[in-house]
Amino acid sequence: MSDGSAKRRKHMKRRWVQIASLVSRTSGFFPLTSLGLTLGAVALLGLKFLAIDAMDRVVFVVAYGALGLLFFSTIFVVIASFVVARVVGLQSKNLIQRSDLFEVLLATSTFSKTGFHIPSLLWLPLLRVRGRWLDPPAESRDSGEEAVAPSRRGLYERILRHLTVEDVFGLSRISFSIEQRVRVRVRPHLGNLQAAPIWSSLSGGGDVPHPFGSPDGDRVELRRYVPGDPARFIHWKIFSRTRRLMVRTPERALTKSRRTVAYLIAGVSDEATAALAYFALENRLFDGDWTFRADGSSVSTKNRTEAQTQVLRSALHPGGVGFRAYLEQSDRGGPSSLLIFAPPVEGLWIDRVVPLLRGRKALVLIGVDGVCRTEHPSLLLRILARNAPRQGKKVAVVERVVRRLRFAGAQVHVFDRRTGRMVDGLSADARVSFASRHAEDAA
């Protein structure tokens, strides 16, 4: 008996799911909105109980006027929906047949025109058409020619548009989706990375005068002063200008690596990091022999076009799962310099990557869209900035990632995609702790 009741409950649940799915798919074709239904119900009640029974002619005129407005707006919306569906369907077929628009090229967070036009319906009064992208997800602008700003990079095989035809009063509305089979290539927005300093992948050099000598050169590097540093190494000119104590540190003897292996780790908020990798590939910033692989790919490549395609596809495969296999394959090819593009937010990827960095010379590049340094703003600032645009990732979120990577021995740089500059002052305590730990190990 219990098995039969469980089967019946499961069957009823399945039926309710099917009914809910059917309602969600067909609800957009019902022409009346909640406001329209309310207006129609109020007009009918007023016509019945006040206009007819009480012979109130004012209510009679108002009720019939409201019903007439509701009727004509519904008729116009239905006619316009058929016309828009027909025009948009023909336009989609024509765009596919044109070879120059067969592949739509877009950039994230940037409005780009697609060559698609949504009918304006100027020949029907008091109607408007709104459109938005469902797949790939994007923000749309309906000003003549369609312009969209995708929110995620990737390669797509279709465009699924959601169109809404409605009257300006909000009484009638019909919504429907139209699919267009076309290839869409959405690359990460590069921002102002063209202004970023050119980085190089570095490995241990041979510019040391004696094989048993120290690999340190002249004291030309700078870092913040920590208690215990000799006073003779303090840079007093910088202190007089900025009121910050900086000390000179020896320069490491470094040369450019002849072989570079690069890997892109996908994760949360990784669009700026993907833009760094895409920019490096597009501007040929890898010197000499190099290979590249991104999350979601099982094959390394030396072709820049294929590498850029891997960057786009990595959005669907976050987590750094293939990083270990890539390192093992690269180690079989001999000594190399490791370049990693990492997201600014912790995740499963960092537990997979950090243990593999120990004992390696690795350069990690992280991309952000600004860093919010105010952790606890005042009440007045929170009120004034309520409607202000976001200032980027909180500094504590990025610092946790930088600290863990630097503790593993990696050199980490954070770039701001919006300004093209390197973000300074992150995890200074991590650098000091890491340096003191190596000093203790050497002692």
Tab-separated table of C-alpha atoms in Angstrom:
chain	number	residue	atom	x	y	z
A	1	MET	CA	0.000	0.000	0.000
A	2	SER	CA	2.822	2.351	0.858
A	3	ASP	CA	4.612	1.592	-2.441
A	4	GLY	CA	1.438	2.382	-4.367
A	5	SER	CA	0.911	5.684	-2.542
A	6	ALA	CA	4.552	6.645	-3.121
A	7	LYS	CA	4.163	5.940	-6.844
A	8	ARG	CA	0.990	8.000	-6.961
A	9	ARG	CA	2.698	10.909	-5.214
A	10	LYS	CA	5.624	10.700	-7.593
A	11	HIS	CA	3.235	10.574	-10.570
A	12	MET	CA	1.259	13.586	-9.274
A	13	LYS	CA	4.471	15.513	-8.677
A	14	ARG	CA	5.591	14.785	-12.236
A	15	ARG	CA	2.219	15.939	-13.578
A	16	TRP	CA	2.381	19.175	-11.585
A	17	VAL	CA	5.892	19.832	-12.906
A	18	GLN	CA	4.670	19.308	-16.467
A	19	ILE	CA	1.708	21.613	-15.894
A	20	ALA	CA	3.937	24.308	-14.378
A	21	SER	CA	6.330	24.016	-17.316
A	22	LEU	CA	3.442	24.315	-19.787
A	23	VAL	CA	2.071	27.369	-17.973
A	24	SER	CA	5.485	29.053	-17.920
A	25	ARG	CA	5.921	28.451	-21.669
A	26	THR	CA	2.463	29.691	-22.655
A	27	SER	CA	1.951	32.477	-20.115
A	28	GLY	CA	3.624	34.981	-22.411
A	29	PHE	CA	0.979	34.433	-25.096
A	30	PHE	CA	-1.901	35.545	-22.838
A	31	PRO	CA	-2.460	39.143	-23.986
A	32	LEU	CA	-3.828	40.708	-20.778
A	33	THR	CA	-1.612	41.856	-17.952
A	34	SER	CA	-2.654	41.998	-14.312
A	35	LEU	CA	-3.410	45.708	-14.749
A	36	GLY	CA	-5.525	44.951	-17.802
A	37	LEU	CA	-7.473	42.224	-15.997
A	38	THR	CA	-8.076	44.534	-13.036
A	39	LEU	CA	-9.256	47.344	-15.290
A	40	GLY	CA	-11.599	45.018	-17.172
A	41	ALA	CA	-13.081	43.581	-13.963
A	42	VAL	CA	-13.619	47.024	-12.413
A	43	ALA	CA	-15.198	48.341	-15.632
A	44	LEU	CA	-17.609	45.376	-15.852
A	45	LEU	CA	-18.619	45.666	-12.187
A	46	GLY	CA	-19.146	49.395	-12.514
A	47	LEU	CA	-21.162	48.891	-15.697
A	48	LYS	CA	-23.371	46.272	-14.039
A	49	PHE	CA	-24.040	47.776	-10.606
A	50	LEU	CA	-23.684	51.517	-11.192
A	51	ALA	CA	-24.242	52.317	-14.867
A	52	ILE	CA	-27.141	49.943	-15.541
A	53	ASP	CA	-28.771	49.352	-12.150
A	54	ALA	CA	-28.291	52.875	-10.770
A	55	MET	CA	-28.520	54.591	-14.181
A	56	ASP	CA	-25.294	56.505	-13.598
A	57	ARG	CA	-24.403	57.844	-17.039
A	58	VAL	CA	-20.960	59.110	-16.029
A	59	VAL	CA	-19.938	55.618	-14.926
A	60	PHE	CA	-21.561	54.287	-18.107
A	61	VAL	CA	-19.312	56.418	-20.315
A	62	VAL	CA	-16.163	55.753	-18.246
A	63	ALA	CA	-16.777	51.988	-18.110
A	64	TYR	CA	-17.341	51.672	-21.843
A	65	GLY	CA	-14.327	53.875	-22.518
A	66	ALA	CA	-12.126	51.650	-20.352
A	67	LEU	CA	-13.435	48.487	-22.030
A	68	GLY	CA	-12.903	50.022	-25.459
A	69	LEU	CA	-9.319	51.001	-24.601
A	70	LEU	CA	-8.648	47.493	-23.295
A	71	PHE	CA	-10.195	45.892	-26.385
A	72	PHE	CA	-8.299	47.947	-28.970
A	73	SER	CA	-4.976	47.729	-27.122
A	74	THR	CA	-5.333	43.939	-27.005
A	75	ILE	CA	-6.208	43.753	-30.724
A	76	PHE	CA	-3.257	45.971	-31.672
A	77	VAL	CA	-0.846	43.977	-29.500
A	78	VAL	CA	-1.964	40.669	-31.025
A	79	ILE	CA	-1.639	41.996	-34.606
A	80	ALA	CA	1.747	43.574	-33.863
A	81	SER	CA	3.034	40.345	-32.303
A	82	PHE	CA	2.308	38.378	-35.473
A	83	VAL	CA	3.996	41.052	-37.587
A	84	VAL	CA	7.073	41.256	-35.350
A	85	ALA	CA	7.466	37.469	-35.235
A	86	ARG	CA	7.274	37.328	-39.030
A	87	VAL	CA	9.706	40.177	-39.623
A	88	VAL	CA	12.229	38.964	-37.040
A	89	GLY	CA	12.075	35.405	-38.404
A	90	LEU	CA	12.805	36.568	-41.961
A	91	GLN	CA	15.588	38.847	-40.744
A	92	SER	CA	17.253	35.982	-38.866
A	93	LYS	CA	17.297	33.854	-42.024
A	94	ASN	CA	18.769	36.707	-44.068
A	95	LEU	CA	21.529	37.322	-41.514
A	96	ILE	CA	22.511	33.652	-41.599
A	97	GLN	CA	22.760	33.700	-45.394
A	98	ARG	CA	25.108	36.696	-45.322
A	99	SER	CA	28.625	35.353	-44.860
A	100	ASP	CA	29.968	38.542	-43.252
A	101	LEU	CA	27.507	38.264	-40.368
A	102	PHE	CA	27.567	34.511	-40.022
A	103	GLU	CA	29.834	34.894	-36.986
A	104	VAL	CA	28.902	37.670	-34.572
A	105	LEU	CA	31.952	39.129	-32.798
A	106	LEU	CA	31.261	40.755	-29.433
A	107	ALA	CA	33.117	41.795	-26.286
A	108	THR	CA	31.964	41.475	-22.696
A	109	SER	CA	30.683	44.570	-20.872
A	110	THR	CA	30.824	46.556	-24.122
A	111	PHE	CA	27.822	47.433	-26.247
A	112	SER	CA	28.342	46.279	-29.828
A	113	LYS	CA	25.978	46.412	-32.782
A	114	THR	CA	24.880	43.068	-34.175
A	115	GLY	CA	23.299	44.147	-37.463
A	116	PHE	CA	19.885	43.088	-36.183
A	117	HIS	CA	16.928	45.476	-36.261
A	118	ILE	CA	13.824	45.150	-34.096
A	119	PRO	CA	10.707	46.649	-35.745
A	120	SER	CA	9.714	50.017	-34.292
A	121	LEU	CA	5.944	49.662	-34.990
A	122	LEU	CA	5.507	53.337	-35.786
A	123	TRP	CA	2.476	52.441	-37.912
A	124	LEU	CA	0.552	51.261	-34.827
A	125	PRO	CA	-0.263	53.817	-32.119
A	126	LEU	CA	0.860	53.525	-28.483
A	127	LEU	CA	2.821	50.290	-28.932
A	128	ARG	CA	6.435	49.420	-28.248
A	129	VAL	CA	8.713	46.409	-28.698
A	130	ARG	CA	11.437	45.406	-26.251
A	131	GLY	CA	14.016	42.710	-26.814
A	132	ARG	CA	16.680	41.026	-24.705
A	133	TRP	CA	19.075	38.120	-25.062
A	134	LEU	CA	18.481	34.961	-23.058
A	135	ASP	CA	21.353	32.917	-24.509
A	136	PRO	CA	24.056	34.112	-24.350
A	137	PRO	CA	23.041	36.364	-21.434
A	138	ALA	CA	23.523	39.987	-22.381
A	139	GLU	CA	22.232	43.471	-21.724
A	140	SER	CA	20.422	44.939	-24.739
A	141	ARG	CA	19.720	48.363	-26.144
A	142	ASP	CA	16.868	48.825	-28.611
A	143	SER	CA	17.793	52.072	-30.309
A	144	GLY	CA	17.382	51.371	-34.005
A	145	GLU	CA	20.007	48.716	-34.624
A	146	GLU	CA	20.343	46.206	-31.805
A	147	ALA	CA	23.327	46.666	-29.480
A	148	VAL	CA	24.208	44.135	-26.775
A	149	ALA	CA	26.803	43.792	-24.017
A	150	PRO	CA	27.360	40.108	-23.080
A	151	SER	CA	28.182	39.345	-19.466
A	152	ARG	CA	30.318	36.229	-20.073
A	153	ARG	CA	32.926	35.238	-22.634
A	154	GLY	CA	32.490	32.126	-24.720
A	155	LEU	CA	31.623	30.507	-28.034
A	156	TYR	CA	27.934	30.062	-28.761
A	157	GLU	CA	26.029	28.386	-31.580
A	158	ARG	CA	22.785	30.349	-31.320
A	159	ILE	CA	21.126	33.543	-30.166
A	160	LEU	CA	17.906	33.183	-28.197
A	161	ARG	CA	16.012	36.483	-28.089
A	162	HIS	CA	13.054	37.247	-25.869
A	163	LEU	CA	10.744	39.821	-27.468
A	164	THR	CA	7.914	41.655	-25.742
A	165	VAL	CA	5.173	43.605	-27.545
A	166	GLU	CA	3.087	45.805	-25.251
A	167	ASP	CA	1.060	48.981	-25.149
A	168	VAL	CA	2.342	52.029	-23.346
A	169	PHE	CA	-0.378	51.773	-20.672
A	170	GLY	CA	0.682	48.269	-19.625
A	171	LEU	CA	-2.747	46.763	-20.258
A	172	SER	CA	-1.780	44.175	-22.894
A	173	ARG	CA	1.465	42.309	-23.425
A	174	ILE	CA	2.638	39.318	-25.471
A	175	SER	CA	6.086	37.781	-25.000
A	176	PHE	CA	7.771	35.120	-27.098
A	177	SER	CA	11.251	33.809	-27.869
A	178	ILE	CA	12.908	33.473	-31.283
A	179	GLU	CA	16.028	31.403	-31.898
A	180	GLN	CA	18.657	32.381	-34.445
A	181	ARG	CA	21.225	29.775	-35.445
A	182	VAL	CA	24.460	31.726	-35.758
A	183	ARG	CA	27.929	31.479	-34.311
A	184	VAL	CA	28.678	34.055	-31.615
A	185	ARG	CA	32.221	34.725	-30.428
A	186	VAL	CA	32.346	36.753	-27.207
A	187	ARG	CA	35.847	37.772	-26.190
A	188	PRO	CA	36.731	39.416	-22.872
A	189	HIS	CA	36.772	43.186	-22.888
A	190	LEU	CA	40.397	44.382	-22.805
A	191	GLY	CA	39.674	47.728	-21.150
A	192	ASN	CA	42.853	49.814	-20.881
A	193	LEU	CA	45.285	46.914	-20.791
A	194	GLN	CA	47.099	48.506	-23.730
A	195	ALA	CA	48.481	50.950	-21.167
A	196	ALA	CA	49.740	48.133	-18.918
A	197	PRO	CA	53.503	47.600	-18.621
A	198	ILE	CA	54.852	44.760	-20.719
A	199	TRP	CA	55.498	41.809	-18.469
A	200	SER	CA	58.010	39.043	-19.062
A	201	SER	CA	58.166	35.524	-17.756
A	202	LEU	CA	61.333	35.274	-15.673
A	203	SER	CA	63.413	32.394	-14.421
A	204	GLY	CA	66.678	32.098	-12.542
A	205	GLY	CA	69.479	33.688	-14.512
A	206	GLY	CA	73.122	33.058	-15.055
A	207	ASP	CA	74.337	36.602	-14.468
A	208	VAL	CA	76.255	35.576	-11.331
A	209	PRO	CA	80.024	36.266	-11.291
A	210	HIS	CA	80.934	33.185	-9.230
A	211	PRO	CA	79.123	29.837	-9.039
A	212	PHE	CA	79.245	29.964	-5.218
A	213	GLY	CA	78.492	33.656	-4.964
A	214	SER	CA	75.268	35.317	-3.934
A	215	PRO	CA	72.702	35.808	-6.722
A	216	ASP	CA	72.020	39.290	-5.353
A	217	GLY	CA	73.100	42.399	-7.214
A	218	ASP	CA	73.156	46.066	-6.269
A	219	ARG	CA	70.573	47.419	-3.879
A	220	VAL	CA	68.174	48.907	-6.423
A	221	GLU	CA	64.923	47.198	-5.390
A	222	LEU	CA	62.589	48.779	-2.826
A	223	ARG	CA	60.190	47.420	-0.227
A	224	ARG	CA	58.479	48.730	2.912
A	225	TYR	CA	60.535	49.095	6.085
A	226	VAL	CA	60.000	46.473	8.789
A	227	PRO	CA	61.464	46.506	12.307
A	228	GLY	CA	65.012	45.142	12.225
A	229	ASP	CA	66.049	46.577	8.851
A	230	PRO	CA	69.348	48.525	8.968
A	231	ALA	CA	68.799	52.274	8.963
A	232	ARG	CA	71.551	52.808	6.370
A	233	PHE	CA	69.383	51.126	3.734
A	234	ILE	CA	66.416	53.502	4.241
A	235	HIS	CA	65.608	55.596	1.160
A	236	TRP	CA	65.309	59.011	2.814
A	237	LYS	CA	64.322	60.862	-0.369
A	238	ILE	CA	61.222	58.746	-0.726
A	239	PHE	CA	60.461	59.235	2.969
A	240	SER	CA	60.681	63.017	2.628
A	241	ARG	CA	58.340	62.951	-0.352
A	242	THR	CA	55.764	60.344	0.712
A	243	ARG	CA	56.312	59.996	4.500
A	244	ARG	CA	56.712	56.251	4.008
A	245	LEU	CA	59.778	54.306	5.100
A	246	MET	CA	61.197	52.305	2.191
A	247	VAL	CA	64.424	50.279	2.259
A	248	ARG	CA	66.731	49.245	-0.563
A	249	THR	CA	66.972	45.520	-1.235
A	250	PRO	CA	69.386	43.643	-3.507
A	251	GLU	CA	68.380	43.022	-7.094
A	252	ARG	CA	67.943	39.396	-8.080
A	253	ALA	CA	70.016	38.250	-11.053
A	254	LEU	CA	67.323	37.300	-13.519
A	255	THR	CA	67.187	36.643	-17.230
A	256	LYS	CA	64.312	36.005	-19.576
A	257	SER	CA	63.290	32.416	-19.843
A	258	ARG	CA	63.731	30.812	-23.246
A	259	ARG	CA	60.721	28.546	-22.712
A	260	THR	CA	57.440	29.652	-21.225
A	261	VAL	CA	54.481	27.497	-20.222
A	262	ALA	CA	51.299	29.451	-19.557
A	263	TYR	CA	48.021	28.291	-18.030
A	264	LEU	CA	44.692	30.068	-17.540
A	265	ILE	CA	42.683	29.092	-14.457
A	266	ALA	CA	38.966	29.848	-14.731
A	267	GLY	CA	36.900	30.730	-11.697
A	268	VAL	CA	34.582	33.262	-10.113
A	269	SER	CA	34.985	36.835	-11.417
A	270	ASP	CA	37.701	35.768	-13.842
A	271	GLU	CA	36.725	37.982	-16.802
A	272	ALA	CA	39.507	40.502	-16.125
A	273	THR	CA	42.056	37.676	-15.800
A	274	ALA	CA	40.826	36.141	-19.068
A	275	ALA	CA	41.272	39.578	-20.640
A	276	LEU	CA	44.917	39.546	-19.480
A	277	ALA	CA	45.517	36.179	-21.143
A	278	TYR	CA	43.687	37.226	-24.311
A	279	PHE	CA	45.666	40.466	-24.437
A	280	ALA	CA	48.978	38.653	-24.005
A	281	LEU	CA	48.132	36.282	-26.845
A	282	GLU	CA	46.767	38.980	-29.121
A	283	ASN	CA	49.803	41.239	-28.696
A	284	ARG	CA	52.380	38.418	-28.902
A	285	LEU	CA	53.853	39.031	-25.446
A	286	PHE	CA	55.232	35.496	-25.192
A	287	ASP	CA	58.854	35.405	-26.347
A	288	GLY	CA	60.666	32.408	-27.744
A	289	ASP	CA	59.324	28.911	-27.217
A	290	TRP	CA	55.967	28.846	-25.425
A	291	THR	CA	52.899	26.686	-24.909
A	292	PHE	CA	49.473	27.574	-23.588
A	293	ARG	CA	46.519	25.745	-22.083
A	294	ALA	CA	43.310	26.879	-20.395
A	295	ASP	CA	40.823	25.145	-18.133
A	296	GLY	CA	38.548	22.837	-20.080
A	297	SER	CA	41.182	21.945	-22.690
A	298	SER	CA	43.188	18.724	-22.726
A	299	VAL	CA	45.656	19.741	-25.435
A	300	SER	CA	48.426	22.309	-25.203
A	301	THR	CA	48.891	24.648	-28.122
A	302	LYS	CA	51.446	26.992	-29.627
A	303	ASN	CA	48.967	28.565	-32.027
A	304	ARG	CA	47.677	31.939	-30.888
A	305	THR	CA	44.258	31.561	-32.488
A	306	GLU	CA	43.711	28.181	-30.856
A	307	ALA	CA	44.940	29.566	-27.534
A	308	GLN	CA	42.455	32.438	-27.740
A	309	THR	CA	39.688	29.946	-28.462
A	310	GLN	CA	40.693	28.030	-25.334
A	311	VAL	CA	40.429	31.263	-23.338
A	312	LEU	CA	36.848	31.726	-24.536
A	313	ARG	CA	35.820	28.127	-23.820
A	314	SER	CA	37.369	28.124	-20.345
A	315	ALA	CA	34.358	29.979	-18.912
A	316	LEU	CA	32.422	26.688	-18.819
A	317	HIS	CA	35.157	24.706	-17.036
A	318	PRO	CA	36.376	26.504	-13.882
A	319	GLY	CA	38.509	24.966	-11.160
A	320	GLY	CA	42.054	24.386	-12.460
A	321	VAL	CA	41.419	20.653	-12.886
A	322	GLY	CA	43.950	20.170	-15.696
A	323	PHE	CA	46.777	22.149	-14.116
A	324	ARG	CA	48.631	19.150	-12.644
A	325	ALA	CA	48.573	17.200	-15.914
A	326	TYR	CA	49.791	20.261	-17.788
A	327	LEU	CA	52.756	20.695	-15.420
A	328	GLU	CA	53.699	17.026	-15.717
A	329	GLN	CA	53.633	17.270	-19.494
A	330	SER	CA	55.655	20.501	-19.466
A	331	ASP	CA	58.300	19.082	-17.107
A	332	ARG	CA	59.048	16.330	-19.597
A	333	GLY	CA	60.074	19.007	-22.095
A	334	GLY	CA	62.839	20.390	-19.874
A	335	PRO	CA	63.313	23.519	-17.744
A	336	SER	CA	60.735	26.216	-18.298
A	337	SER	CA	59.261	29.322	-16.760
A	338	LEU	CA	55.715	29.016	-15.465
A	339	LEU	CA	53.156	31.765	-16.134
A	340	ILE	CA	49.716	31.459	-14.528
A	341	PHE	CA	46.614	33.565	-15.077
A	342	ALA	CA	44.505	33.215	-11.919
A	343	PRO	CA	41.108	34.587	-10.810
A	344	PRO	CA	40.954	37.115	-7.955
A	345	VAL	CA	38.608	35.034	-5.786
A	346	GLU	CA	39.443	31.909	-3.811
A	347	GLY	CA	37.869	28.636	-4.838
A	348	LEU	CA	38.638	24.976	-5.388
A	349	TRP	CA	41.328	25.966	-7.841
A	350	ILE	CA	43.654	27.444	-5.223
A	351	ASP	CA	43.823	24.193	-3.234
A	352	ARG	CA	44.815	22.371	-6.420
A	353	VAL	CA	47.377	24.927	-7.575
A	354	VAL	CA	49.222	26.075	-4.424
A	355	PRO	CA	50.828	22.689	-3.547
A	356	LEU	CA	52.203	22.443	-7.100
A	357	LEU	CA	53.950	25.824	-6.954
A	358	ARG	CA	56.425	25.001	-4.192
A	359	GLY	CA	59.950	24.785	-5.521
A	360	ARG	CA	59.024	26.384	-8.858
A	361	LYS	CA	59.681	29.821	-10.287
A	362	ALA	CA	56.186	30.933	-11.159
A	363	LEU	CA	54.737	34.267	-12.183
A	364	VAL	CA	51.027	34.682	-11.415
A	365	LEU	CA	48.973	37.421	-13.072
A	366	ILE	CA	45.576	38.366	-11.637
A	367	GLY	CA	43.094	40.694	-13.295
A	368	VAL	CA	40.534	42.819	-11.448
A	369	ASP	CA	38.073	45.550	-12.360
A	370	GLY	CA	39.159	47.914	-9.625
A	371	VAL	CA	39.858	47.251	-5.954
A	372	CYS	CA	37.699	48.712	-3.193
A	373	ARG	CA	40.066	49.673	-0.384
A	374	THR	CA	37.398	51.036	2.003
A	375	GLU	CA	36.349	48.055	4.091
A	376	HIS	CA	34.006	49.873	6.499
A	377	PRO	CA	32.734	53.117	4.978
A	378	SER	CA	30.794	55.565	7.098
A	379	LEU	CA	27.012	55.717	7.069
A	380	LEU	CA	27.081	58.934	5.030
A	381	LEU	CA	29.306	57.366	2.367
A	382	ARG	CA	27.073	54.282	2.179
A	383	ILE	CA	24.011	56.504	1.644
A	384	LEU	CA	25.730	58.638	-1.007
A	385	ALA	CA	27.137	55.595	-2.824
A	386	ARG	CA	23.924	53.567	-2.770
A	387	ASN	CA	23.252	54.174	-6.454
A	388	ALA	CA	26.890	54.535	-7.457
A	389	PRO	CA	28.552	51.915	-9.657
A	390	ARG	CA	30.528	49.162	-7.987
A	391	GLN	CA	34.143	49.997	-7.232
A	392	GLY	CA	35.486	46.508	-7.796
A	393	LYS	CA	36.557	43.631	-5.603
A	394	LYS	CA	37.234	44.266	-1.936
A	395	VAL	CA	40.909	44.410	-1.177
A	396	ALA	CA	40.613	41.666	1.472
A	397	VAL	CA	39.220	39.204	-1.099
A	398	VAL	CA	42.120	39.755	-3.483
A	399	GLU	CA	44.681	39.833	-0.669
A	400	ARG	CA	43.730	36.346	0.484
A	401	VAL	CA	44.502	34.977	-2.970
A	402	VAL	CA	47.745	36.967	-3.274
A	403	ARG	CA	48.894	35.924	0.207
A	404	ARG	CA	48.428	32.198	-0.426
A	405	LEU	CA	50.176	32.336	-3.788
A	406	ARG	CA	53.129	34.310	-2.406
A	407	PHE	CA	53.511	31.954	0.527
A	408	ALA	CA	53.901	29.176	-2.046
A	409	GLY	CA	56.839	31.069	-3.558
A	410	ALA	CA	55.148	32.612	-6.585
A	411	GLN	CA	55.653	36.129	-7.830
A	412	VAL	CA	52.207	37.750	-8.067
A	413	HIS	CA	51.087	40.857	-9.935
A	414	VAL	CA	47.559	42.284	-9.926
A	415	PHE	CA	46.406	44.367	-12.891
A	416	ASP	CA	43.400	46.672	-13.006
A	417	ARG	CA	41.631	46.193	-16.335
A	418	ARG	CA	39.910	49.579	-16.142
A	419	THR	CA	43.096	51.634	-15.792
A	420	GLY	CA	45.710	49.241	-17.174
A	421	ARG	CA	47.879	49.791	-14.107
A	422	MET	CA	49.329	47.400	-11.608
A	423	VAL	CA	47.623	47.413	-8.204
A	424	ASP	CA	50.207	48.171	-5.514
A	425	GLY	CA	50.169	47.642	-1.771
A	426	LEU	CA	48.525	44.204	-1.728
A	427	SER	CA	49.666	41.776	0.956
A	428	ALA	CA	52.784	43.611	2.063
A	429	ASP	CA	52.712	41.514	5.224
A	430	ALA	CA	52.728	38.371	3.091
A	431	ARG	CA	55.897	39.491	1.313
A	432	VAL	CA	57.626	40.253	4.632
A	433	SER	CA	56.575	36.947	6.171
A	434	PHE	CA	57.720	35.038	3.118
A	435	ALA	CA	61.089	36.817	3.115
A	436	SER	CA	61.655	36.200	6.832
A	437	ARG	CA	60.751	32.531	6.428
A	438	HIS	CA	63.338	32.102	3.669
A	439	ALA	CA	65.926	33.894	5.809
A	440	GLU	CA	65.282	31.421	8.628
A	441	ASP	CA	65.572	28.496	6.210
A	442	ALA	CA	68.891	29.809	4.890
A	443	ALA	CA	70.209	30.262	8.439
